[in-house]
């Protein structure tokens, strides 16, 4: 009995010591600064050129993708990868939300009302599995998204974003027809100006019909598109590997391989970047931004903002029905100090409900400056010379537009106290917080929004139109019901000329600014860190780079 | 004896039923409707209703429980509401990774803990005794997330000895047969990958082993000191037996009972430590999966995970209880 125990013990000790001593070579090559040219000169005598080193870029983020079929995904990590494998009909420009051709080379409305859109497709494009990209493939994909009886909708596939953006299934789309091999007509029930912007979203990327028929419910693990990179393998919670698509219709990618890894811990991820085992990372804590700026081997990119964090004032409740009170609170907030303290400077102060990266942003508006005296005067004018008591609701979870909601709420509380407003901070679990917000149980309420499609409608209509101010299901948690704004927003939805639309949105922003239903706080600019060897990387406001084919890495 | 063991095994069934009810109710008592948590600030009223229907959350609780149990008994833990994958497949894949990590951790903890504790007891008040006990105190007190980051900073970033995260370098392409990396790499006959897998395991395994190692060391020491004071040890020494024989033949065996209990408990607790360790070292195992699933309110995944962990815990306890009878025949389990 005990003899056996000792023998076992001995074996264990041996195994462990083997593990410790049996491999003392470093597992990862630390990337040195390219200085050892001396070693390379010995090869110059060779007549045959050495094969070029494979260019691999390892991109790390905090979480794994959920699905690689973007039409069935709702999370950013899924879109981020899928964008590189699949193309959409139209795409975003390199660094803005302006629309450029992709799988469709041109498009126009065919009728007076602007309800029939005709798309001319790019010719000679093939999916990664060799299937031809053509009008039938487009129709096949549209039908799968919008038609609930489609036979290629498998268990657990809901096409959420189709429902969100196009109002259900089939929603605003009446029909999609192949006119000929390279022309598709999409007929809408009503004119819908954001329609084209929406089609640039990764959710509406075109998959190979052959692959959908072949993989059925497992298509989310086997994406097949026309994009610059082909899918190779996906190990859950570990890595996703893509490789260069040699037959890409656009400019071929510079990288041979693109690998996405999930590393949940922010600090651990940064250490890997510093150690050189990964090339790029997202999810940099504001505190770490300075470390990256100071590191000679690293560079820091700031993603143009596509979000807004705000404090909504419930206009159904006193004293917030009085515009002077709402303006007073706007004058009471010192946004710069909040950005310095809680965003590590990685955000810009907000004056409008939409971020500056969106077309239609009204830069002529003068922000309410930080002016407690003016705030007090306005309160006195409104009949509150000694201020008032209220509640300040703060969410319990960090959001992209608000990394530290409770701390931000505390700062706001202090700034309001300076003008005599005594705000009690209220917080609860995230789900209840959202439900009570829709019911309008709050006085003032912190929330934010991240845009989907780069269209102002996606912010202003959702968050500030009277259509969305119904108690019990409000997206407009200020319960702001301006007829003038409503009229402008609806008109903008039905106008297909973008310049005219931008004008309408600019007018709406003026009214919103004067009515002050919110204290717009910040637009955060999420940082991305990379090695200095990474070239041509341009962060996109939507949070997903559509031009990864441009990115290069200098791995000498 | 066989009869006793059988009885002990049958006792596992009501325990597991209790656990399943507990897992189910705890989850449903957590405030916050998962549909809203999943949708976040985009939770429009219609979207919430739709998702609730899809998840079957609008049915009465007891009906939800019974349908869950019915599936469990047929070996089906349901489908993840986040990933739409089979919970059974996902959890067992992750569990294999965690098992590999925890077994290695336990080996380190048991070997080092028992050796250190025994030496500390035999050479009481020596330098070794003091140093190892201070070390044990530090080991128990140091939070894994901090220790883990410290290790990554030192061994991965500063010295580049060990890789900082994951299970295998991205350059290797190993077919996952068992998802126990050390076995899979050997099956593939790729020795370089096997070595790389070991290198990836060492840091998380040590980080995870610190707490049980410290506890086992302290338990061994006090248990050994207790035994060393017994009359039979004095008798053994009086007989003129060498100190080695006294310690290894007479003392350790009798000191072993409380140590086994502690080891059993620690194995269960390791799964808790694995949550932290796996998160810091981005090790794709069960602990990290459970943590993320709770955060995402992935009910089926969490329920399945808790069941698997509970089953594992109960099973380990069973082994510990049965091993008592072998260590000390006077103990019966009645």
Coordinates of N, CA and C in Angstrom, one line a residue, chain B residues 50-263:
Chain B
X50 N -39.6 39.4 -28.0 CA -39.2 38.4 -29.0 C -38.2 37.4 -28.4
X51 N -37.2 38.0 -27.8 CA -36.1 37.2 -27.3 C -36.6 36.3 -26.1
X52 N -37.4 36.9 -25.3 CA -37.9 36.1 -24.2 C -38.7 34.8 -24.7
X53 N -39.4 35.0 -25.7 CA -40.2 33.9 -26.3 C -39.2 32.9 -26.9
X54 N -38.2 33.4 -27.5 CA -37.2 32.5 -28.1 C -36.5 31.7 -27.1
X55 N -36.2 32.3 -25.9 CA -35.5 31.7 -24.9 C -36.4 30.8 -24.0
X56 N -37.7 30.9 -24.2 CA -38.6 30.2 -23.4 C -38.7 30.7 -22.0
X57 N -38.4 32.0 -21.8 CA -38.4 32.5 -20.4 C -39.8 33.0 -19.9
X58 N -40.7 32.9 -20.9 CA -42.1 33.4 -20.4 C -42.9 32.3 -19.9
X59 N -42.4 31.1 -19.8 CA -43.1 29.9 -19.3 C -42.9 29.9 -17.8
X60 N -43.9 29.3 -17.1 CA -43.7 29.2 -15.6 C -42.4 28.5 -15.2
X61 N -41.8 28.9 -14.1 CA -40.5 28.4 -13.7 C -40.5 26.9 -13.6
X62 N -41.5 26.3 -12.9 CA -41.4 24.8 -12.7 C -41.4 24.1 -14.0
X63 N -42.1 24.6 -15.0 CA -42.2 24.0 -16.3 C -40.8 24.1 -17.0
X64 N -40.2 25.3 -16.8 CA -38.8 25.4 -17.4 C -37.9 24.4 -16.7
X65 N -38.0 24.3 -15.4 CA -37.1 23.3 -14.7 C -37.3 21.9 -15.2
X66 N -38.6 21.5 -15.2 CA -38.8 20.1 -15.6 C -38.3 19.8 -17.1
X67 N -38.5 20.8 -17.9 CA -38.0 20.5 -19.3 C -36.5 20.5 -19.3
X68 N -35.9 21.3 -18.5 CA -34.4 21.3 -18.4 C -33.9 19.9 -17.9
X69 N -34.6 19.4 -16.8 CA -34.2 18.1 -16.2 C -34.4 17.0 -17.2
X70 N -35.6 17.1 -17.9 CA -35.9 16.0 -18.8 C -34.8 15.8 -19.8
X71 N -34.3 17.0 -20.3 CA -33.2 17.0 -21.3 C -31.9 16.5 -20.7
X72 N -31.7 16.9 -19.4 CA -30.4 16.5 -18.8 C -30.4 15.0 -18.7
X73 N -31.5 14.4 -18.3 CA -31.5 12.9 -18.1 C -31.3 12.2 -19.5
X74 N -31.6 12.9 -20.6 CA -31.3 12.2 -21.9 C -30.0 12.7 -22.4
X75 N -29.2 13.3 -21.5 CA -27.8 13.7 -21.9 C -27.7 14.9 -22.7
X76 N -28.8 15.7 -22.7 CA -28.8 17.0 -23.5 C -28.9 18.2 -22.5
X77 N -27.8 19.0 -22.5 CA -27.8 20.1 -21.6 C -28.4 21.4 -22.3
X78 N -29.0 21.2 -23.5 CA -29.6 22.3 -24.1 C -28.6 23.0 -25.1
X79 N -29.1 24.2 -25.5 CA -28.3 25.0 -26.5 C -28.0 26.3 -25.9
X80 N -26.8 26.8 -26.1 CA -26.4 28.1 -25.5 C -27.2 29.2 -26.2
X81 N -27.7 30.1 -25.4 CA -28.5 31.2 -26.1 C -27.6 32.3 -26.7
X82 N -26.4 32.2 -26.4 CA -25.5 33.2 -27.0 C -24.9 32.7 -28.3
X83 N -24.4 31.5 -28.2 CA -23.6 31.0 -29.4 C -24.4 30.0 -30.2
X84 N -25.6 29.5 -29.7 CA -26.4 28.5 -30.4 C -25.7 27.2 -30.6
X85 N -24.6 27.0 -29.8 CA -23.9 25.7 -29.9 C -24.5 24.8 -28.8
X86 N -24.3 23.5 -29.0 CA -24.7 22.5 -27.9 C -23.9 22.8 -26.7
X87 N -24.6 22.9 -25.5 CA -23.9 23.2 -24.3 C -23.0 22.1 -23.9
X88 N -23.5 20.8 -24.1 CA -22.7 19.7 -23.8 C -21.3 19.7 -24.5
X89 N -21.3 19.9 -25.8 CA -20.1 20.0 -26.6 C -19.2 21.1 -26.1
X90 N -19.7 22.3 -25.9 CA -18.9 23.4 -25.5 C -18.3 23.2 -24.1
X91 N -19.1 22.7 -23.2 CA -18.6 22.5 -21.8 C -17.6 21.4 -21.7
X92 N -17.8 20.3 -22.5 CA -16.8 19.2 -22.4 C -15.5 19.5 -23.0
X93 N -15.5 20.3 -24.1 CA -14.3 20.8 -24.7 C -13.5 21.7 -23.7
X94 N -14.3 22.6 -23.0 CA -13.6 23.5 -22.1 C -13.2 22.7 -20.8
X95 N -14.0 21.7 -20.5 CA -13.7 20.9 -19.3 C -12.4 20.2 -19.4
X96 N -12.2 19.6 -20.6 CA -10.9 18.9 -20.9 C -9.7 19.8 -20.6
X97 N -9.8 21.1 -21.1 CA -8.7 22.0 -20.9 C -8.5 22.3 -19.4
X98 N -9.6 22.5 -18.7 CA -9.6 22.8 -17.3 C -9.0 21.6 -16.5
X99 N -9.4 20.4 -16.9 CA -8.9 19.2 -16.2 C -7.4 19.1 -16.3
X100 N -6.9 19.4 -17.5 CA -5.5 19.3 -17.8 C -4.8 20.3 -16.9
X101 N -5.3 21.5 -16.8 CA -4.7 22.5 -15.9 C -4.8 22.1 -14.4
X102 N -6.0 21.7 -14.0 CA -6.1 21.5 -12.6 C -5.4 20.2 -12.1
X103 N -5.3 19.2 -13.0 CA -4.6 18.0 -12.6 C -3.1 18.4 -12.4
X104 N -2.6 19.1 -13.3 CA -1.2 19.5 -13.2 C -0.9 20.4 -12.0
X105 N -1.9 21.3 -11.7 CA -1.8 22.1 -10.5 C -1.8 21.3 -9.3
X106 N -2.7 20.3 -9.3 CA -2.8 19.5 -8.1 C -1.6 18.7 -7.8
X107 N -1.0 18.2 -8.9 CA 0.2 17.4 -8.8 C 1.3 18.3 -8.1
X108 N 1.4 19.5 -8.7 CA 2.4 20.4 -8.1 C 2.1 20.7 -6.6
X109 N 0.8 21.0 -6.3 CA 0.4 21.4 -5.0 C 0.7 20.2 -4.0
X110 N 0.3 19.0 -4.4 CA 0.4 17.9 -3.5 C 1.9 17.5 -3.2
X111 N 2.7 17.4 -4.3 CA 4.1 17.1 -4.2 C 4.8 18.1 -3.3
X112 N 4.7 19.3 -3.8 CA 5.5 20.4 -3.1 C 4.9 20.6 -1.6
X113 N 3.6 20.6 -1.5 CA 3.0 20.8 -0.2 C 3.3 19.8 0.8
X114 N 3.2 18.5 0.4 CA 3.5 17.4 1.4 C 5.0 17.4 1.7
X115 N 5.8 17.6 0.7 CA 7.3 17.6 1.0 C 7.6 18.7 2.0
X116 N 7.2 19.9 1.6 CA 7.5 21.1 2.4 C 7.0 20.9 3.8
X117 N 5.7 20.5 3.9 CA 5.1 20.3 5.2 C 5.8 19.3 6.1
X118 N 6.2 18.2 5.5 CA 6.8 17.1 6.3 C 8.2 17.6 6.8
X119 N 9.0 18.2 5.9 CA 10.3 18.7 6.3 C 10.1 19.8 7.4
X120 N 9.1 20.6 7.2 CA 8.9 21.7 8.2 C 8.6 21.1 9.6
X121 N 7.8 20.0 9.6 CA 7.4 19.4 10.8 C 8.6 18.7 11.5
X122 N 9.3 18.0 10.7 CA 10.5 17.2 11.2 C 11.5 18.2 11.8
X123 N 11.8 19.2 11.0 CA 12.8 20.2 11.5 C 12.1 21.4 12.0
X124 N 11.2 21.2 13.0 CA 10.4 22.3 13.5 C 11.3 23.4 14.0
X125 N 10.9 24.7 13.8 CA 11.7 25.9 14.2 C 13.0 26.1 13.5
X126 N 13.2 25.3 12.5 CA 14.5 25.5 11.7 C 14.2 26.7 10.7
X127 N 15.2 27.1 10.0 CA 15.1 28.2 9.0 C 14.1 27.7 7.9
X128 N 14.3 26.5 7.5 CA 13.4 26.0 6.5 C 11.9 26.0 6.9
X129 N 11.7 25.6 8.1 CA 10.3 25.7 8.7 C 9.7 27.1 8.6
X130 N 10.5 28.0 9.1 CA 10.0 29.4 9.1 C 9.8 30.0 7.7
X131 N 10.8 29.7 6.9 CA 10.7 30.3 5.5 C 9.5 29.6 4.8
X132 N 9.3 28.3 4.9 CA 8.2 27.7 4.1 C 6.9 28.1 4.7
X133 N 6.8 28.3 6.0 CA 5.5 28.7 6.5 C 5.1 30.2 6.2
X134 N 6.1 31.0 6.1 CA 5.9 32.4 5.7 C 5.5 32.4 4.2
X135 N 6.2 31.5 3.5 CA 5.9 31.3 2.0 C 4.4 30.9 1.9
X136 N 4.0 29.9 2.8 CA 2.7 29.4 2.7 C 1.6 30.5 3.0
X137 N 2.0 31.3 4.0 CA 1.1 32.4 4.3 C 0.9 33.3 3.1
X138 N 2.0 33.6 2.5 CA 2.0 34.5 1.3 C 1.2 33.8 0.2
X139 N 1.4 32.5 0.0 CA 0.7 31.8 -1.0 C -0.8 31.8 -0.9
X140 N -1.3 31.7 0.4 CA -2.7 31.7 0.7 C -3.2 33.1 0.4
X141 N -2.4 34.1 0.8 CA -3.0 35.5 0.8 C -2.9 36.2 -0.6
X142 N -2.1 35.6 -1.5 CA -1.9 36.4 -2.7 C -3.0 36.1 -3.7
X143 N -3.7 37.1 -4.1 CA -4.8 36.9 -5.1 C -4.2 36.4 -6.5
X144 N -4.9 35.5 -7.1 CA -4.4 34.9 -8.3 C -4.2 35.9 -9.4
X145 N -5.2 36.8 -9.5 CA -5.1 37.7 -10.6 C -3.9 38.6 -10.5
X146 N -3.5 38.9 -9.3 CA -2.3 39.8 -9.1 C -1.0 38.9 -9.3
X147 N -1.0 37.8 -8.7 CA 0.1 36.9 -8.9 C 0.3 36.5 -10.4
X148 N -0.8 36.3 -11.0 CA -0.8 35.9 -12.4 C -0.1 37.0 -13.3
X149 N -0.6 38.2 -13.1 CA -0.1 39.3 -13.8 C 1.4 39.5 -13.6
X150 N 1.8 39.4 -12.3 CA 3.2 39.5 -11.9 C 4.0 38.5 -12.7
X151 N 3.5 37.3 -12.7 CA 4.2 36.2 -13.4 C 4.4 36.5 -14.9
X152 N 3.3 37.0 -15.5 CA 3.3 37.3 -16.9 C 4.3 38.4 -17.2
X153 N 4.3 39.4 -16.3 CA 5.2 40.5 -16.5 C 6.7 40.1 -16.4
X154 N 6.9 39.2 -15.4 CA 8.3 38.8 -15.1 C 8.8 37.8 -16.2
X155 N 8.0 36.6 -16.3 CA 8.5 35.5 -17.1 C 8.2 35.6 -18.6
X156 N 7.1 36.4 -18.9 CA 6.8 36.5 -20.3 C 7.4 37.8 -20.9
X157 N 7.2 38.9 -20.2 CA 7.6 40.1 -20.8 C 9.0 40.5 -20.5
X158 N 9.4 40.4 -19.3 CA 10.8 40.7 -18.9 C 11.8 39.7 -19.5
X159 N 11.6 38.4 -19.2 CA 12.6 37.4 -19.5 C 12.2 36.6 -20.7
X160 N 11.0 36.6 -21.1 CA 10.6 35.9 -22.3 C 10.8 34.4 -22.2
X161 N 10.7 33.8 -20.9 CA 10.9 32.4 -20.7 C 9.6 31.6 -21.1
X162 N 8.5 32.1 -20.6 CA 7.2 31.4 -20.8 C 6.3 32.3 -21.7
X163 N 5.4 31.6 -22.5 CA 4.4 32.4 -23.2 C 3.4 32.9 -22.2
X164 N 2.7 34.0 -22.5 CA 1.9 34.7 -21.5 C 0.5 34.1 -21.5
X165 N 0.0 33.6 -22.6 CA -1.4 33.2 -22.7 C -1.7 32.1 -23.6
X166 N -2.9 31.6 -23.5 CA -3.3 30.5 -24.5 C -2.8 29.2 -24.1
X167 N -2.9 28.2 -25.0 CA -2.5 26.8 -24.7 C -1.4 26.4 -25.7
X168 N -1.3 27.0 -26.8 CA -0.4 26.6 -27.8 C -0.1 27.7 -28.7
X169 N 1.2 27.8 -29.2 CA 1.5 28.9 -30.1 C 0.7 28.9 -31.3
X170 N 0.3 30.0 -31.9 CA -0.6 30.0 -33.0 C 0.0 29.3 -34.3
X171 N 1.3 29.2 -34.3 CA 1.9 28.6 -35.5 C 1.6 27.1 -35.6
X172 N 1.3 26.4 -34.5 CA 1.0 25.0 -34.5 C -0.4 24.7 -34.9
X173 N -0.5 23.6 -35.7 CA -1.8 23.2 -36.1 C -2.1 21.8 -35.7
X174 N -2.7 21.6 -34.5 CA -2.8 20.2 -34.0 C -4.3 19.9 -34.0
X175 N -4.6 18.7 -34.6 CA -6.0 18.3 -34.5 C -6.4 18.0 -33.1
X176 N -7.6 18.6 -32.7 CA -8.0 18.4 -31.3 C -8.8 17.1 -31.2
X177 N -8.2 16.1 -30.6 CA -8.9 14.8 -30.4 C -9.6 14.8 -29.1
X178 N -8.8 14.9 -28.0 CA -9.3 14.9 -26.7 C -9.4 16.3 -26.1
X179 N -8.8 17.3 -26.7 CA -8.7 18.6 -26.2 C -7.9 18.7 -24.9
X180 N -7.2 17.6 -24.6 CA -6.1 17.7 -23.6 C -4.9 17.9 -24.4
X181 N -4.3 19.1 -24.3 CA -3.3 19.5 -25.3 C -2.1 18.6 -25.2
X182 N -1.7 18.1 -24.0 CA -0.5 17.3 -23.9 C -0.7 15.9 -24.6
X183 N -2.0 15.4 -24.6 CA -2.3 14.2 -25.2 C -2.4 14.4 -26.8
X184 N -3.1 15.5 -27.1 CA -3.3 15.8 -28.6 C -2.0 16.0 -29.3
X185 N -1.0 16.7 -28.7 CA 0.2 17.0 -29.3 C 1.0 15.7 -29.5
X186 N 0.9 14.8 -28.5 CA 1.6 13.5 -28.6 C 1.0 12.6 -29.7
X187 N -0.3 12.7 -29.7 CA -1.1 11.9 -30.7 C -0.6 12.3 -32.1
X188 N -0.5 13.7 -32.2 CA -0.1 14.2 -33.5 C 1.4 13.9 -33.8
X189 N 2.1 13.4 -32.8 CA 3.5 13.1 -33.0 C 4.4 14.3 -33.1
X190 N 3.9 15.4 -32.6 CA 4.6 16.7 -32.8 C 5.3 17.1 -31.5
X191 N 6.5 16.7 -31.3 CA 7.2 16.9 -30.0 C 7.4 18.4 -29.7
X192 N 7.6 19.2 -30.8 CA 7.8 20.6 -30.5 C 6.6 21.2 -30.0
X193 N 5.4 20.8 -30.5 CA 4.1 21.3 -30.0 C 3.9 20.8 -28.6
X194 N 4.3 19.6 -28.3 CA 4.1 19.1 -26.9 C 4.9 19.9 -25.9
X195 N 6.1 20.2 -26.3 CA 7.0 21.1 -25.4 C 6.3 22.5 -25.3
X196 N 5.8 23.0 -26.4 CA 5.2 24.3 -26.3 C 4.0 24.3 -25.4
X197 N 3.2 23.2 -25.5 CA 2.0 23.0 -24.6 C 2.4 23.0 -23.2
X198 N 3.5 22.3 -22.8 CA 4.0 22.3 -21.5 C 4.4 23.7 -21.0
X199 N 5.1 24.4 -21.9 CA 5.5 25.8 -21.6 C 4.3 26.7 -21.3
X200 N 3.2 26.4 -22.1 CA 2.0 27.2 -21.9 C 1.3 26.9 -20.5
X201 N 1.5 25.6 -20.1 CA 0.8 25.2 -18.9 C 1.5 25.6 -17.6
X202 N 2.8 25.8 -17.6 CA 3.6 25.9 -16.4 C 3.1 27.1 -15.6
X203 N 3.0 28.3 -16.2 CA 2.7 29.5 -15.4 C 1.3 29.4 -14.8
X204 N 0.2 29.1 -15.6 CA -1.1 29.0 -15.0 C -1.2 27.9 -14.0
X205 N -0.5 26.8 -14.2 CA -0.6 25.7 -13.3 C 0.0 26.1 -11.9
X206 N 1.2 26.8 -12.0 CA 1.8 27.3 -10.7 C 0.9 28.3 -10.0
X207 N 0.4 29.2 -10.8 CA -0.4 30.3 -10.2 C -1.6 29.6 -9.5
X208 N -2.2 28.7 -10.2 CA -3.4 28.0 -9.6 C -3.0 27.1 -8.4
X209 N -1.8 26.6 -8.4 CA -1.4 25.7 -7.4 C -1.0 26.4 -6.1
X210 N -0.7 27.7 -6.1 CA -0.2 28.4 -4.9 C -1.1 28.2 -3.7
X211 N -2.4 28.4 -3.8 CA -3.2 28.3 -2.6 C -3.3 26.9 -2.1
X212 N -3.7 25.9 -2.9 CA -3.7 24.6 -2.3 C -2.4 24.1 -1.8
X213 N -1.3 24.5 -2.5 CA 0.0 24.1 -2.1 C 0.3 24.6 -0.7
X214 N -0.1 25.9 -0.4 CA 0.2 26.5 0.9 C -0.7 25.8 1.9
X215 N -1.9 25.5 1.6 CA -2.9 24.9 2.6 C -2.4 23.5 2.9
X216 N -2.0 22.7 1.9 CA -1.6 21.3 2.1 C -0.3 21.3 2.9
X217 N 0.6 22.3 2.6 CA 1.8 22.3 3.4 C 1.5 22.6 4.9
X218 N 0.7 23.5 5.2 CA 0.4 23.8 6.6 C -0.3 22.7 7.3
X219 N -1.3 22.0 6.6 CA -2.0 20.9 7.1 C -1.0 19.8 7.4
X220 N -0.2 19.5 6.4 CA 0.8 18.4 6.6 C 1.7 18.7 7.8
X221 N 2.1 19.9 8.0 CA 3.0 20.2 9.1 C 2.3 20.0 10.4
X222 N 1.1 20.6 10.5 CA 0.4 20.4 11.9 C 0.0 19.0 12.1
X223 N -0.4 18.3 11.1 CA -0.8 16.9 11.3 C 0.4 16.1 11.7
X224 N 1.5 16.3 11.0 CA 2.8 15.6 11.3 C 3.2 15.9 12.8
X225 N 3.2 17.1 13.2 CA 3.6 17.5 14.5 C 2.7 16.8 15.6
X226 N 1.4 16.7 15.2 CA 0.5 16.0 16.1 C 0.9 14.6 16.3
X227 N 1.2 13.9 15.2 CA 1.5 12.5 15.2 C 2.9 12.3 15.9
X228 N 3.8 13.2 15.6 CA 5.2 13.0 16.1 C 5.2 13.0 17.7
X229 N 4.1 13.5 18.3 CA 4.1 13.6 19.7 C 3.4 12.3 20.3
X230 N 2.9 11.4 19.5 CA 2.2 10.2 19.9 C 3.2 9.2 20.6
X231 N 2.6 8.4 21.4 CA 3.4 7.4 22.2 C 4.1 6.4 21.2
X232 N 3.3 6.0 20.2 CA 3.9 5.0 19.3 C 5.2 5.5 18.6
X233 N 5.2 6.8 18.4 CA 6.4 7.3 17.7 C 7.6 7.2 18.7
X234 N 7.3 7.6 20.0 CA 8.3 7.4 21.0 C 8.8 6.0 21.1
X235 N 7.8 5.1 21.1 CA 8.2 3.7 21.1 C 9.1 3.3 20.0
X236 N 8.7 3.7 18.8 CA 9.5 3.4 17.6 C 10.9 3.9 17.7
X237 N 11.0 5.1 18.2 CA 12.4 5.7 18.4 C 13.1 4.9 19.5
X238 N 12.4 4.5 20.5 CA 13.0 3.8 21.6 C 13.5 2.4 21.1
X239 N 12.8 1.9 20.2 CA 13.2 0.6 19.6 C 14.5 0.8 18.9
X240 N 14.9 2.0 18.7 CA 16.2 2.3 18.0 C 16.1 2.3 16.5
X241 N 14.8 2.6 16.0 CA 14.7 2.7 14.5 C 15.3 4.1 14.1
X242 N 15.8 4.0 12.8 CA 16.4 5.3 12.3 C 15.3 6.3 12.1
X243 N 15.6 7.6 12.2 CA 14.7 8.7 12.1 C 13.9 8.6 10.8
X244 N 14.6 8.2 9.7 CA 13.9 8.1 8.4 C 12.8 7.1 8.5
X245 N 13.1 5.9 9.1 CA 12.0 4.9 9.1 C 10.9 5.4 10.0
X246 N 11.2 6.0 11.1 CA 10.2 6.6 12.0 C 9.2 7.5 11.2
X247 N 9.8 8.4 10.5 CA 9.0 9.4 9.8 C 8.2 8.8 8.7
X248 N 8.9 8.0 7.8 CA 8.3 7.6 6.6 C 7.4 6.4 6.8
X249 N 7.8 5.6 7.8 CA 7.0 4.3 8.0 C 5.9 4.5 9.0
X250 N 6.1 5.3 10.0 CA 5.1 5.3 11.1 C 4.3 6.6 11.1
X251 N 5.0 7.7 10.9 CA 4.4 9.0 11.1 C 3.5 9.4 9.9
X252 N 4.1 9.4 8.7 CA 3.4 10.0 7.5 C 2.0 9.3 7.3
X253 N 2.0 8.0 7.4 CA 0.8 7.3 7.2 C -0.3 7.7 8.1
X254 N 0.0 7.9 9.4 CA -1.0 8.3 10.3 C -1.4 9.7 10.2
X255 N -0.5 10.5 9.7 CA -0.8 11.9 9.5 C -1.6 12.2 8.3
X256 N -1.8 11.1 7.5 CA -2.3 11.4 6.2 C -3.8 11.7 6.1
X257 N -4.5 11.2 7.1 CA -6.0 11.3 7.0 C -6.5 12.8 6.8
X258 N -6.1 13.7 7.7 CA -6.5 15.1 7.5 C -6.0 15.7 6.2
X259 N -4.8 15.2 5.8 CA -4.3 15.8 4.6 C -5.1 15.4 3.3
X260 N -5.6 14.1 3.3 CA -6.4 13.7 2.2 C -7.7 14.5 2.2
X261 N -8.3 14.8 3.4 CA -9.5 15.6 3.4 C -9.2 16.9 2.8
X262 N -8.1 17.5 3.1 CA -7.8 18.9 2.6 C -7.6 18.8 1.1
X263 N -6.9 17.8 0.7 CA -6.6 17.6 -0.8 C -8.0 17.5 -1.5

